[in-house]
Amino acid sequence: MGKGFFNVPIAINEPVKSYAPGSPEREAVLEAYKDMWNTKIDVPLYINGKDVSTGNTKTMSAPHDHQHVVGTYHLAEKSNIEDAIATALEARKTWSQLPWEHRAGIFLKAAELIAGPYRAKINAATMIAQSKTVHQAEIDASCELIDFLRFNVQFMTDIYHEQPESSSEAWNRLEYRPLEGFTYAVTPFNFTAIAANLPACMAMMGNVVVWKPSDSQIFSAKIIMDVFKEAGVPDGVINVVFGDPAMITDTVMESPDFSGLHFTGSTFIFKELWKKIGNNIHSYKTYPRIVGETGGKDFIIAHKSANPIQVATAISRGAFEFQGQKCSAASRAYVPSNLWDTVKERVIKDVTSFKMGSPEDFNNFITAVIHEGSFDKLAKYIDGAKNDADAEIIVGGNYDKSKGYFIEPTIIVTSNPKYTTMCTELFGPVMTIYVYDENHYSETLQLIDETSEYALTGAVLSTDRYAIDEATKALQNCAGNFYINDKPTGAVVGQQPFGGARASGTNDKAGSALNLLRWVSPRMIKETFVTPTNYRYPFLG
Ligand code: NAD
């Protein structure tokens, strides 16, 4: 604490800009897009505030036009990772001692830089290299990231205000120390906001960080680092490295000073990282904190009382925005037999009306999936559904990777509630629907609970309060974020803290104080005013 109990600005959610024809934001983002599309960038590692070029490079391209190279990035050697760790530990000496208001000032400034001068650039980068439509880029790279930064500053001070009782004899103070050592952020491709938030929130709490972004998100990661640098994050506090994830992770986790993993990505990788930490546990100076938000197989259940048009809309929006590549995207739906004909007609109408192509064309609702690996996996499951007797594709089912990795939004209807695409996370624009007997609602709720290892998001649609209550209870452990009469996507920072349990993660709720608490190690300080001078208690006579 400095010399005052400072209040921080009250956090408010950043308003989403419309990008309607003729709006200034539309013009600005298109101009930034064209500029960035036509200029190749070179992205070095960023260690101790310096650009580090290793000369060993890979190219970055746009998923919707994979032959178009937008730049290169440098791959780290083991020695670069060792440098990043050493430099972070050195920076910790001053960063961990800096009064919190300076940390708050830096990240509040970063939020305003994104809201203003960097908005078009960070959105355009996300459109180009992650193939988001302008709306999806705006709600992620701008609004959600700004919200994370603003709300986390507020949550940080809420945490600091949490203090124990004291008495006239002794004053009890809780000091929220950063973790001893350095932390490690490993981030996914699908949200620019998550990529920035994972290292930023740990640094905000006074920690130093080695950050490894996804290979498919480096283009926008570069803008994030430019923002952090301009906002005043000191050298060595956040170090960014790219390259072989296994080598980087092994080097990080071999260090006795490793003190925390902040991961978002797939379940299998997270479990592997947890295992590595376990294998090294005897060598660490402190027990590392492990936070991981992972995969999902998110559901929609409609009750027979639901409005079928609302059900169809929840499916169209919940399953296909950003090509289904949201961890929260609906990918299995349970529709009662009495509503099926209307729901089917409407979803087919909706999905066939989606336009697919480059995000530069604002008529497109769907663009490409992230890379060839994802494209091939999705194509394999679609082919499987074409051949399997218990599955039928009612809309979509085509794919084409000649120019970009385009998968048509696809709906599979299955007669087998445990069909492979009802259970497995595909992470693409493929929704599977099981039509259940409208009189078997309770059994269907149980089926949802037993079908998948995941428990991230889910939604119930109904106009019957008893049915809503039954689903809320029966599905208590099936989703960390549960929606009533809505789609299961679109969590907003400060409003719906996000995270799931079971194989979906440690449920530490990004965008809330619960997450920030994982990055501090409280020290209790008791100060006694009149110190005793005689060991004998009164009962001793
Ligand atoms: P991914 O698991 O492929 O990659 C995530 C990160 O792990 C990347 O930085 C990647 O380079 C790294 N990685 C890959 N192999 C590694 C290894 N052997 N050792 C160390 N690091 C390694 O995930 P992705 O494709 O980038 O993202 C999609 C996944 O993330 C989906 O499963 C999705 O559900 C999940 N996700 C979850 C949430 C959530 O909040 N629960 C949010 C976003 C994404």
Coordinates of C-alpha atoms and ligand atoms in Angstrom, one line a residue:
M1 CA 0.0 0.0 0.0
G2 CA 1.2 3.4 -0.8
K3 CA 0.1 6.5 1.1
G4 CA -3.7 6.3 0.9
F5 CA -6.6 3.8 0.5
F6 CA -7.2 4.4 -3.2
N7 CA -10.5 3.8 -5.0
V8 CA -10.2 2.5 -8.5
P9 CA -12.5 3.5 -11.3
I10 CA -15.8 1.6 -11.2
A11 CA -15.5 -1.1 -13.9
I12 CA -18.1 -1.0 -16.6
N13 CA -18.4 -3.3 -19.6
E14 CA -17.1 -1.8 -22.8
P15 CA -20.0 -1.1 -25.2
V16 CA -19.9 -3.3 -28.3
K17 CA -19.6 -1.2 -31.5
S18 CA -22.0 -2.0 -34.4
Y19 CA -19.8 -1.8 -37.5
A20 CA -22.9 -0.9 -39.4
P21 CA -22.5 0.5 -42.9
G22 CA -21.2 4.1 -42.7
S23 CA -19.9 3.9 -39.1
P24 CA -16.4 5.2 -38.4
E25 CA -15.4 2.0 -36.7
R26 CA -16.2 0.0 -39.9
E27 CA -14.0 2.2 -42.0
A28 CA -11.2 2.1 -39.5
V29 CA -11.1 -1.7 -39.1
L30 CA -11.2 -2.3 -42.9
E31 CA -8.3 0.1 -43.3
A32 CA -6.3 -1.7 -40.6
Y33 CA -7.2 -5.0 -42.2
K34 CA -6.0 -3.9 -45.6
D35 CA -2.8 -2.5 -44.2
M36 CA -2.0 -5.6 -42.1
W37 CA -2.9 -7.9 -45.0
N38 CA -0.5 -6.2 -47.3
T39 CA 2.4 -5.8 -44.9
K40 CA 4.3 -8.8 -43.7
I41 CA 5.4 -8.6 -40.1
D42 CA 8.2 -10.4 -38.4
V43 CA 7.5 -11.4 -34.7
P44 CA 10.6 -12.0 -32.5
L45 CA 10.5 -13.5 -29.0
Y46 CA 10.1 -10.8 -26.4
I47 CA 12.4 -11.3 -23.4
N48 CA 13.4 -8.7 -20.8
G49 CA 11.8 -6.0 -22.9
K50 CA 13.9 -6.8 -25.9
D51 CA 13.0 -8.3 -29.2
V52 CA 15.0 -11.6 -29.6
S53 CA 15.3 -13.0 -33.2
T54 CA 16.6 -16.5 -33.4
G55 CA 16.6 -16.7 -37.2
N56 CA 14.7 -20.0 -37.0
T57 CA 11.3 -18.9 -38.3
K58 CA 7.9 -20.1 -39.3
T59 CA 5.2 -18.4 -41.4
M60 CA 1.8 -17.2 -40.3
S61 CA -1.1 -17.3 -42.7
A62 CA -4.8 -16.5 -42.8
P63 CA -7.1 -19.6 -42.3
H64 CA -9.5 -18.3 -44.9
D65 CA -6.7 -17.9 -47.5
H66 CA -3.9 -20.2 -46.4
Q67 CA -1.6 -19.4 -49.2
H68 CA -1.5 -15.8 -48.1
V69 CA 1.4 -15.3 -45.7
V70 CA 1.0 -12.4 -43.3
G71 CA 4.3 -12.7 -41.5
T72 CA 6.8 -14.9 -39.7
Y73 CA 7.6 -15.6 -36.1
H74 CA 10.8 -16.8 -34.4
L75 CA 11.2 -20.2 -32.6
A76 CA 12.9 -20.3 -29.3
E77 CA 15.9 -22.4 -28.3
K78 CA 16.1 -23.9 -24.9
S79 CA 18.6 -21.2 -23.9
N80 CA 15.9 -18.5 -24.8
I81 CA 13.5 -20.1 -22.3
E82 CA 16.2 -20.2 -19.6
D83 CA 16.9 -16.5 -20.3
A84 CA 13.1 -15.7 -20.0
I85 CA 13.0 -17.5 -16.7
A86 CA 16.1 -15.8 -15.4
T87 CA 15.0 -12.4 -16.5
A88 CA 11.5 -12.9 -15.0
L89 CA 13.1 -13.8 -11.6
E90 CA 15.3 -10.7 -11.8
A91 CA 12.3 -8.5 -12.6
R92 CA 10.4 -10.0 -9.7
K93 CA 12.7 -8.2 -7.3
T94 CA 11.2 -4.8 -8.1
W95 CA 7.8 -5.7 -9.6
S96 CA 6.7 -7.7 -6.6
Q97 CA 7.5 -4.7 -4.4
L98 CA 5.8 -2.0 -6.5
P99 CA 2.8 -0.5 -4.8
W100 CA -0.4 -2.0 -6.3
E101 CA -1.7 1.3 -7.6
H102 CA 1.1 1.4 -10.2
R103 CA 0.2 -2.1 -11.4
A104 CA -3.5 -1.0 -11.6
G105 CA -2.5 2.1 -13.5
I106 CA -0.6 0.1 -16.1
F107 CA -3.4 -2.3 -16.8
L108 CA -6.1 0.4 -16.8
K109 CA -4.0 2.2 -19.3
A110 CA -3.8 -0.9 -21.4
A111 CA -7.6 -1.2 -21.4
E112 CA -7.9 2.4 -22.7
L113 CA -5.3 1.8 -25.4
I114 CA -7.3 -1.1 -26.7
A115 CA -10.6 0.8 -26.4
G116 CA -9.0 3.7 -28.4
P117 CA -5.9 3.7 -30.6
Y118 CA -5.4 -0.1 -30.8
R119 CA -9.0 -1.2 -31.3
A120 CA -9.0 -1.4 -35.1
K121 CA -5.6 -3.0 -35.1
I122 CA -6.3 -5.7 -32.6
N123 CA -9.7 -6.5 -34.2
A124 CA -8.1 -6.6 -37.7
A125 CA -5.3 -8.9 -36.5
T126 CA -7.9 -11.3 -34.9
M127 CA -10.0 -11.2 -38.1
I128 CA -6.9 -12.0 -40.3
A129 CA -5.1 -14.7 -38.4
Q130 CA -7.9 -16.3 -36.4
S131 CA -10.6 -15.7 -39.1
K132 CA -13.2 -14.0 -36.9
T133 CA -15.9 -11.9 -38.3
V134 CA -15.7 -8.3 -37.3
H135 CA -18.5 -8.8 -34.7
Q136 CA -16.7 -11.8 -33.2
A137 CA -13.4 -9.9 -33.2
E138 CA -15.0 -6.9 -31.5
I139 CA -16.6 -8.9 -28.7
D140 CA -13.4 -10.8 -28.0
A141 CA -10.2 -8.9 -28.8
S142 CA -11.7 -5.5 -27.8
C143 CA -14.6 -5.7 -25.5
E144 CA -13.8 -8.8 -23.5
L145 CA -10.1 -7.9 -23.2
I146 CA -10.9 -4.4 -22.0
D147 CA -13.4 -5.9 -19.5
F148 CA -10.9 -8.3 -18.2
L149 CA -8.4 -5.6 -17.5
R150 CA -10.9 -3.1 -16.0
F151 CA -12.8 -5.6 -13.8
N152 CA -9.6 -7.4 -12.7
V153 CA -8.3 -4.1 -11.3
Q154 CA -11.5 -3.8 -9.3
F155 CA -11.4 -7.4 -8.2
M156 CA -7.8 -7.0 -7.1
T157 CA -8.7 -4.1 -4.8
D158 CA -11.7 -6.1 -3.5
I159 CA -9.3 -8.9 -2.6
Y160 CA -6.9 -6.4 -0.9
H161 CA -9.9 -5.1 1.1
E162 CA -10.7 -8.5 2.5
Q163 CA -9.1 -8.3 6.0
P164 CA -9.4 -10.3 9.2
E165 CA -10.9 -8.9 12.5
S166 CA -8.5 -7.1 14.9
S167 CA -8.8 -6.2 18.6
S168 CA -7.5 -3.4 20.7
E169 CA -4.5 -5.6 21.7
A170 CA -3.5 -6.8 18.3
W171 CA -3.8 -5.7 14.7
N172 CA -4.2 -8.4 12.1
R173 CA -3.3 -7.7 8.6
L174 CA -3.5 -10.0 5.5
E175 CA -0.9 -9.2 2.9
Y176 CA -1.6 -10.7 -0.5
R177 CA 1.8 -11.6 -1.7
P178 CA 2.6 -12.6 -5.3
L179 CA 3.7 -16.2 -5.7
E180 CA 7.3 -16.9 -5.0
G181 CA 9.2 -17.7 -8.2
F182 CA 7.7 -17.2 -11.7
T183 CA 4.5 -18.2 -13.4
Y184 CA 3.7 -19.8 -16.8
A185 CA 0.8 -18.9 -19.1
V186 CA -0.1 -21.2 -21.9
T187 CA -2.9 -19.9 -24.1
P188 CA -5.3 -21.1 -26.8
F189 CA -5.9 -19.8 -30.3
N190 CA -9.6 -19.0 -30.0
F191 CA -9.8 -15.9 -27.9
T192 CA -7.4 -13.0 -28.1
A193 CA -8.9 -11.8 -24.8
I194 CA -8.0 -15.1 -23.0
A195 CA -4.5 -15.0 -24.5
A196 CA -3.9 -11.6 -23.0
N197 CA -5.8 -12.1 -19.8
L198 CA -3.9 -15.2 -18.6
P199 CA -0.5 -13.5 -18.3
A200 CA -1.9 -10.1 -17.5
C201 CA -4.0 -11.1 -14.5
M202 CA -1.0 -12.9 -12.9
A203 CA 1.2 -9.9 -13.6
M204 CA -1.5 -7.6 -12.2
M205 CA -1.3 -9.5 -8.8
G206 CA 2.5 -8.9 -8.7
N207 CA 3.8 -12.0 -10.4
V208 CA 6.3 -12.3 -13.2
V209 CA 5.4 -14.4 -16.3
V210 CA 6.7 -16.6 -19.1
W211 CA 3.9 -16.6 -21.7
K212 CA 3.6 -19.1 -24.5
P213 CA 0.8 -18.2 -26.9
S214 CA -0.7 -20.7 -29.4
D215 CA 1.1 -20.8 -32.8
S216 CA -2.3 -19.8 -34.4
Q217 CA -2.6 -16.6 -32.4
I218 CA 0.8 -15.0 -32.6
F219 CA -0.4 -12.4 -35.0
S220 CA -2.7 -10.8 -32.4
A221 CA -0.3 -11.7 -29.5
K222 CA 2.1 -9.2 -31.1
I223 CA -0.4 -6.4 -30.8
I224 CA -1.1 -7.4 -27.2
M225 CA 2.6 -7.1 -26.3
D226 CA 2.8 -3.7 -28.1
V227 CA -0.1 -2.6 -25.9
F228 CA 1.4 -3.9 -22.7
K229 CA 4.7 -2.2 -23.6
E230 CA 3.1 1.1 -24.3
A231 CA 1.0 0.8 -21.1
G232 CA 4.3 0.5 -19.1
V233 CA 4.6 -3.1 -18.2
P234 CA 8.3 -3.1 -17.1
D235 CA 11.0 -5.2 -18.8
G236 CA 11.0 -8.8 -17.8
V237 CA 7.6 -8.9 -16.2
I238 CA 5.9 -10.6 -19.1
N239 CA 8.2 -12.5 -21.5
V240 CA 6.8 -14.0 -24.6
V241 CA 8.2 -17.2 -26.2
F242 CA 7.1 -19.2 -29.3
G243 CA 8.2 -22.6 -30.5
D244 CA 8.1 -26.3 -29.6
P245 CA 5.5 -26.4 -26.8
A246 CA 6.9 -29.6 -25.2
M247 CA 10.5 -28.2 -25.1
I248 CA 9.3 -24.9 -23.7
T249 CA 7.1 -26.5 -21.1
D250 CA 9.8 -29.0 -20.0
T251 CA 12.3 -26.2 -19.6
V252 CA 9.8 -24.1 -17.6
M253 CA 8.7 -27.0 -15.4
E254 CA 12.2 -28.2 -14.7
S255 CA 12.9 -24.9 -12.9
P256 CA 12.7 -25.1 -9.1
D257 CA 11.3 -21.6 -9.2
F258 CA 8.2 -22.6 -11.3
S259 CA 5.3 -21.5 -9.1
G260 CA 2.1 -21.5 -11.2
L261 CA 0.5 -22.7 -14.5
H262 CA -2.3 -20.7 -16.0
F263 CA -3.6 -22.7 -18.9
T264 CA -6.5 -22.6 -21.3
G265 CA -6.8 -25.2 -24.1
S266 CA -7.7 -28.8 -24.6
T267 CA -8.2 -31.3 -21.9
F268 CA -5.6 -33.8 -23.0
I269 CA -2.8 -31.3 -23.1
F270 CA -3.8 -29.9 -19.6
K271 CA -3.7 -33.4 -18.1
E272 CA -0.3 -33.9 -19.6
L273 CA 1.0 -30.7 -18.1
W274 CA -0.4 -31.6 -14.7
K275 CA 1.4 -34.9 -14.9
K276 CA 4.7 -33.2 -15.7
I277 CA 4.2 -30.9 -12.7
G278 CA 3.5 -34.0 -10.5
N279 CA 6.6 -35.7 -11.8
N280 CA 8.8 -32.7 -10.8
I281 CA 7.0 -32.0 -7.5
H282 CA 10.0 -32.8 -5.3
S283 CA 12.2 -30.3 -7.0
Y284 CA 10.0 -27.2 -6.5
K285 CA 10.5 -24.6 -3.8
T286 CA 6.8 -24.1 -3.5
Y287 CA 3.7 -26.1 -4.5
P288 CA 2.8 -24.7 -8.0
R289 CA -0.7 -23.3 -8.4
I290 CA -2.5 -25.1 -11.3
V291 CA -5.4 -23.4 -13.1
G292 CA -6.7 -24.9 -16.4
E293 CA -9.8 -24.2 -18.3
T294 CA -10.3 -26.9 -20.9
G295 CA -12.7 -28.6 -23.4
G296 CA -16.4 -28.8 -23.5
K297 CA -19.3 -30.7 -25.0
D298 CA -21.9 -28.1 -24.4
F299 CA -25.6 -29.0 -24.5
I300 CA -29.0 -27.5 -25.1
I301 CA -32.0 -29.3 -23.7
A302 CA -35.5 -28.1 -24.8
H303 CA -38.5 -29.1 -22.7
K304 CA -41.8 -29.9 -24.5
S305 CA -43.1 -26.5 -23.3
A306 CA -40.4 -24.5 -25.0
N307 CA -40.9 -22.1 -27.9
P308 CA -39.5 -24.0 -30.9
I309 CA -38.4 -20.8 -32.7
Q310 CA -36.4 -19.8 -29.6
V311 CA -34.9 -23.4 -29.5
A312 CA -33.9 -23.1 -33.2
T313 CA -32.3 -19.7 -32.6
A314 CA -30.3 -20.9 -29.6
I315 CA -29.0 -23.8 -31.8
S316 CA -28.1 -21.5 -34.7
R317 CA -26.4 -18.9 -32.7
G318 CA -25.0 -21.2 -29.9
A319 CA -23.4 -23.7 -32.3
F320 CA -22.1 -21.8 -35.2
E321 CA -20.8 -18.4 -34.3
F322 CA -17.0 -18.3 -34.8
Q323 CA -17.5 -21.6 -36.6
G324 CA -18.3 -23.4 -33.3
Q325 CA -14.7 -22.7 -32.1
K326 CA -15.8 -21.4 -28.7
C327 CA -15.3 -23.6 -25.7
S328 CA -18.8 -22.8 -24.8
A329 CA -20.3 -23.5 -28.2
A330 CA -23.4 -25.8 -28.2
S331 CA -22.5 -29.0 -29.9
R332 CA -25.2 -31.4 -28.7
A333 CA -28.9 -30.7 -28.5
Y334 CA -31.8 -32.7 -27.1
V335 CA -35.1 -31.7 -28.8
P336 CA -38.5 -33.1 -27.7
S337 CA -40.5 -35.0 -30.4
N338 CA -43.4 -32.6 -30.2
L339 CA -41.2 -29.6 -31.2
W340 CA -39.0 -31.3 -33.7
D341 CA -40.7 -30.6 -37.0
T342 CA -40.8 -26.8 -36.3
V343 CA -37.3 -26.7 -34.9
K344 CA -35.9 -28.7 -37.8
E345 CA -37.6 -26.5 -40.4
R346 CA -36.3 -23.3 -38.7
V347 CA -32.7 -24.4 -38.1
I348 CA -32.4 -25.6 -41.7
K349 CA -33.7 -22.2 -42.9
D350 CA -31.3 -20.4 -40.6
V351 CA -28.2 -22.4 -41.4
T352 CA -28.8 -22.3 -45.2
S353 CA -29.0 -18.6 -45.0
F354 CA -25.5 -18.2 -43.4
K355 CA -23.0 -16.8 -45.8
M356 CA -19.5 -18.2 -45.6
G357 CA -16.2 -16.7 -46.8
S358 CA -13.6 -14.1 -45.8
P359 CA -14.2 -11.9 -42.7
E360 CA -13.3 -8.9 -44.8
D361 CA -16.7 -9.3 -46.5
F362 CA -19.1 -8.2 -43.8
N363 CA -21.9 -10.3 -45.3
N364 CA -20.3 -13.4 -44.1
F365 CA -21.5 -15.0 -40.8
I366 CA -19.2 -18.0 -41.1
T367 CA -15.5 -18.0 -42.0
A368 CA -12.8 -20.7 -42.0
V369 CA -11.7 -23.0 -39.2
I370 CA -8.3 -22.4 -37.7
H371 CA -6.0 -24.8 -39.4
E372 CA -5.6 -27.9 -41.6
G373 CA -5.5 -30.3 -38.6
S374 CA -8.9 -29.0 -37.4
F375 CA -10.3 -29.1 -40.9
D376 CA -9.2 -32.7 -41.5
K377 CA -10.6 -33.8 -38.1
L378 CA -14.0 -32.2 -38.8
A379 CA -14.1 -33.6 -42.4
K380 CA -13.5 -37.1 -40.9
Y381 CA -16.4 -36.9 -38.5
I382 CA -18.7 -35.5 -41.2
D383 CA -17.7 -38.4 -43.5
G384 CA -18.4 -40.8 -40.7
A385 CA -21.9 -39.4 -40.2
K386 CA -22.6 -39.8 -44.0
N387 CA -21.8 -43.5 -43.7
D388 CA -23.2 -44.4 -40.3
A389 CA -26.7 -45.9 -40.1
D390 CA -27.6 -44.1 -36.9
A391 CA -26.7 -40.6 -38.2
E392 CA -28.2 -38.3 -40.8
I393 CA -26.9 -34.9 -42.0
I394 CA -29.9 -32.6 -42.4
V395 CA -28.0 -29.5 -43.4
G396 CA -24.4 -28.8 -44.5
G397 CA -21.9 -31.7 -44.8
N398 CA -19.6 -30.2 -47.4
Y399 CA -16.1 -28.9 -47.0
D400 CA -13.3 -27.4 -49.1
K401 CA -9.8 -26.5 -48.2
S402 CA -8.6 -25.4 -51.7
K403 CA -8.3 -21.7 -50.6
G404 CA -9.2 -21.6 -46.9
Y405 CA -10.2 -24.2 -44.3
F406 CA -14.0 -24.0 -45.0
I407 CA -16.4 -26.4 -43.3
E408 CA -20.0 -25.9 -44.0
P409 CA -22.1 -25.5 -40.9
T410 CA -23.4 -29.0 -40.4
I411 CA -26.2 -30.5 -38.4
I412 CA -26.2 -34.2 -37.7
V413 CA -29.4 -35.9 -36.4
T414 CA -28.8 -39.2 -34.6
S415 CA -31.0 -41.9 -33.3
N416 CA -28.2 -42.9 -30.9
P417 CA -27.9 -40.6 -27.9
K418 CA -24.3 -41.9 -27.4
Y419 CA -23.3 -41.4 -31.0
T420 CA -19.6 -40.3 -31.2
T421 CA -20.4 -36.7 -32.1
M422 CA -22.7 -36.5 -29.0
C423 CA -19.7 -37.3 -26.8
T424 CA -16.5 -36.0 -28.4
E425 CA -15.4 -32.4 -28.5
L426 CA -15.0 -31.5 -32.3
F427 CA -14.4 -27.8 -31.9
G428 CA -16.0 -26.8 -35.2
P429 CA -19.3 -25.9 -36.9
V430 CA -20.9 -29.3 -36.3
M431 CA -24.0 -29.7 -34.1
T432 CA -25.5 -33.1 -33.3
I433 CA -29.2 -33.4 -32.3
Y434 CA -31.0 -36.2 -30.6
V435 CA -34.8 -36.1 -30.7
Y436 CA -36.2 -37.6 -27.5
D437 CA -39.7 -38.7 -26.7
E438 CA -41.4 -35.6 -25.3
N439 CA -42.6 -37.6 -22.3
H440 CA -39.1 -38.8 -21.3
Y441 CA -37.7 -35.5 -20.0
S442 CA -36.4 -36.8 -16.7
E443 CA -34.6 -39.7 -18.4
T444 CA -33.1 -37.3 -21.0
L445 CA -31.7 -35.1 -18.2
Q446 CA -30.0 -38.2 -16.8
L447 CA -28.7 -39.1 -20.2
I448 CA -27.1 -35.6 -20.5
D449 CA -25.4 -36.1 -17.2
E450 CA -23.9 -39.4 -18.3
T451 CA -23.0 -38.7 -21.9
S452 CA -19.8 -36.7 -21.8
E453 CA -16.8 -36.3 -19.6
Y454 CA -17.1 -32.5 -19.8
A455 CA -19.1 -30.0 -17.8
L456 CA -18.5 -26.5 -19.2
T457 CA -21.7 -24.9 -20.4
G458 CA -25.3 -26.0 -21.0
A459 CA -28.8 -24.5 -21.5
V460 CA -32.4 -25.4 -20.8
L461 CA -35.3 -23.9 -22.7
S462 CA -38.7 -24.2 -21.2
T463 CA -41.8 -22.1 -20.3
D464 CA -42.5 -24.5 -17.4
R465 CA -40.9 -23.5 -14.1
Y466 CA -41.1 -27.0 -12.7
A467 CA -39.2 -28.3 -15.7
I468 CA -36.6 -25.6 -15.3
D469 CA -36.2 -26.4 -11.7
E470 CA -35.9 -30.1 -12.4
A471 CA -33.2 -29.5 -15.1
T472 CA -31.3 -27.1 -12.8
K473 CA -31.1 -29.8 -10.1
A474 CA -30.5 -32.8 -12.4
L475 CA -27.8 -31.0 -14.3
Q476 CA -26.1 -29.4 -11.3
N477 CA -22.7 -31.0 -12.1
C478 CA -23.0 -30.9 -15.9
A479 CA -22.1 -27.3 -16.4
G480 CA -20.0 -24.6 -14.7
N481 CA -22.1 -22.0 -16.6
F482 CA -25.8 -22.9 -16.9
Y483 CA -28.2 -20.9 -19.0
I484 CA -32.0 -20.7 -18.7
N485 CA -33.9 -19.8 -21.9
D486 CA -30.7 -18.7 -23.6
K487 CA -27.9 -20.1 -25.8
P488 CA -25.0 -21.4 -23.8
T489 CA -22.4 -19.0 -25.2
G490 CA -21.5 -15.3 -24.7
A491 CA -20.3 -15.0 -21.1
V492 CA -19.6 -11.4 -20.1
V493 CA -16.8 -10.5 -17.7
G494 CA -18.2 -9.1 -14.5
Q495 CA -21.6 -10.7 -15.2
Q496 CA -21.1 -14.4 -15.8
P497 CA -17.8 -15.6 -14.4
F498 CA -16.7 -18.4 -16.7
G499 CA -15.4 -22.0 -16.2
G500 CA -16.4 -25.6 -15.9
A501 CA -15.6 -28.7 -13.9
R502 CA -15.1 -32.4 -14.6
A503 CA -12.8 -32.6 -17.6
S504 CA -13.6 -29.0 -18.5
G505 CA -11.2 -27.5 -16.0
T506 CA -10.4 -26.5 -12.5
N507 CA -13.3 -24.0 -12.6
D508 CA -11.4 -21.0 -11.2
K509 CA -13.8 -18.7 -13.0
A510 CA -11.9 -16.3 -15.4
G511 CA -13.2 -12.8 -15.0
S512 CA -13.8 -13.0 -11.3
A513 CA -11.9 -12.5 -8.0
L514 CA -11.8 -16.3 -7.6
N515 CA -9.3 -16.6 -10.4
L516 CA -7.1 -13.8 -9.1
L517 CA -7.0 -15.4 -5.6
R518 CA -5.1 -18.3 -7.2
W519 CA -2.2 -16.0 -8.0
V520 CA -1.5 -14.8 -4.5
S521 CA -0.1 -16.4 -1.4
P522 CA -1.5 -14.5 1.6
R523 CA 0.8 -13.6 4.5
M524 CA -0.8 -13.1 7.9
I525 CA 0.8 -10.4 10.0
K526 CA -0.2 -10.1 13.6
E527 CA 1.1 -7.1 15.5
T528 CA 0.8 -7.2 19.3
F529 CA 0.8 -3.8 21.0
V530 CA 1.7 -4.6 24.6
T531 CA 4.0 -7.6 24.4
P532 CA 3.7 -10.0 27.5
T533 CA 6.7 -10.1 29.8
N534 CA 5.8 -13.1 32.0
Y535 CA 5.2 -16.6 30.7
R536 CA 2.8 -17.5 33.6
Y537 CA -0.9 -17.5 32.9
P538 CA -3.4 -16.5 35.7
F539 CA -4.6 -20.1 36.0
L540 CA -1.2 -21.1 37.3
G541 CA -2.1 -19.1 40.5
Ligands
NAD1 P1 -4.6 -26.7 -27.6 O1 -4.7 -27.6 -26.4 O2 -4.3 -27.4 -28.8 O3 -3.5 -25.6 -27.3 C1 -3.5 -24.8 -26.1 C2 -2.1 -24.4 -25.8 O4 -1.4 -25.5 -25.4 C3 -1.4 -23.8 -27.0 O5 -0.6 -22.7 -26.6 C4 -0.5 -24.9 -27.5 O6 0.6 -24.5 -28.2 C5 -0.2 -25.5 -26.2 N1 0.3 -26.9 -26.3 C6 0.0 -27.8 -27.3 N2 0.7 -29.0 -27.1 C7 1.4 -28.8 -26.0 C8 2.4 -29.6 -25.2 N3 2.7 -30.8 -25.6 N4 3.0 -29.1 -24.2 C9 2.7 -27.8 -23.7 N5 1.8 -27.0 -24.4 C10 1.2 -27.5 -25.5 O7 -6.0 -25.9 -27.7 P2 -6.4 -24.9 -28.8 O8 -6.7 -25.6 -30.0 O9 -5.5 -23.7 -28.9 O10 -7.8 -24.3 -28.1 C11 -9.0 -25.1 -28.2 C12 -9.2 -25.8 -26.9 O11 -9.2 -24.9 -25.8 C13 -10.6 -26.5 -26.9 O12 -10.5 -27.8 -26.3 C14 -11.4 -25.6 -26.1 O13 -12.6 -26.2 -25.5 C15 -10.4 -25.1 -25.1 N6 -10.8 -23.8 -24.5 C16 -11.4 -23.8 -23.3 C17 -11.8 -22.6 -22.7 C18 -12.4 -22.6 -21.3 O14 -12.5 -21.5 -20.8 N7 -12.7 -23.7 -20.8 C19 -11.6 -21.4 -23.4 C20 -11.0 -21.4 -24.7 C21 -10.6 -22.6 -25.2

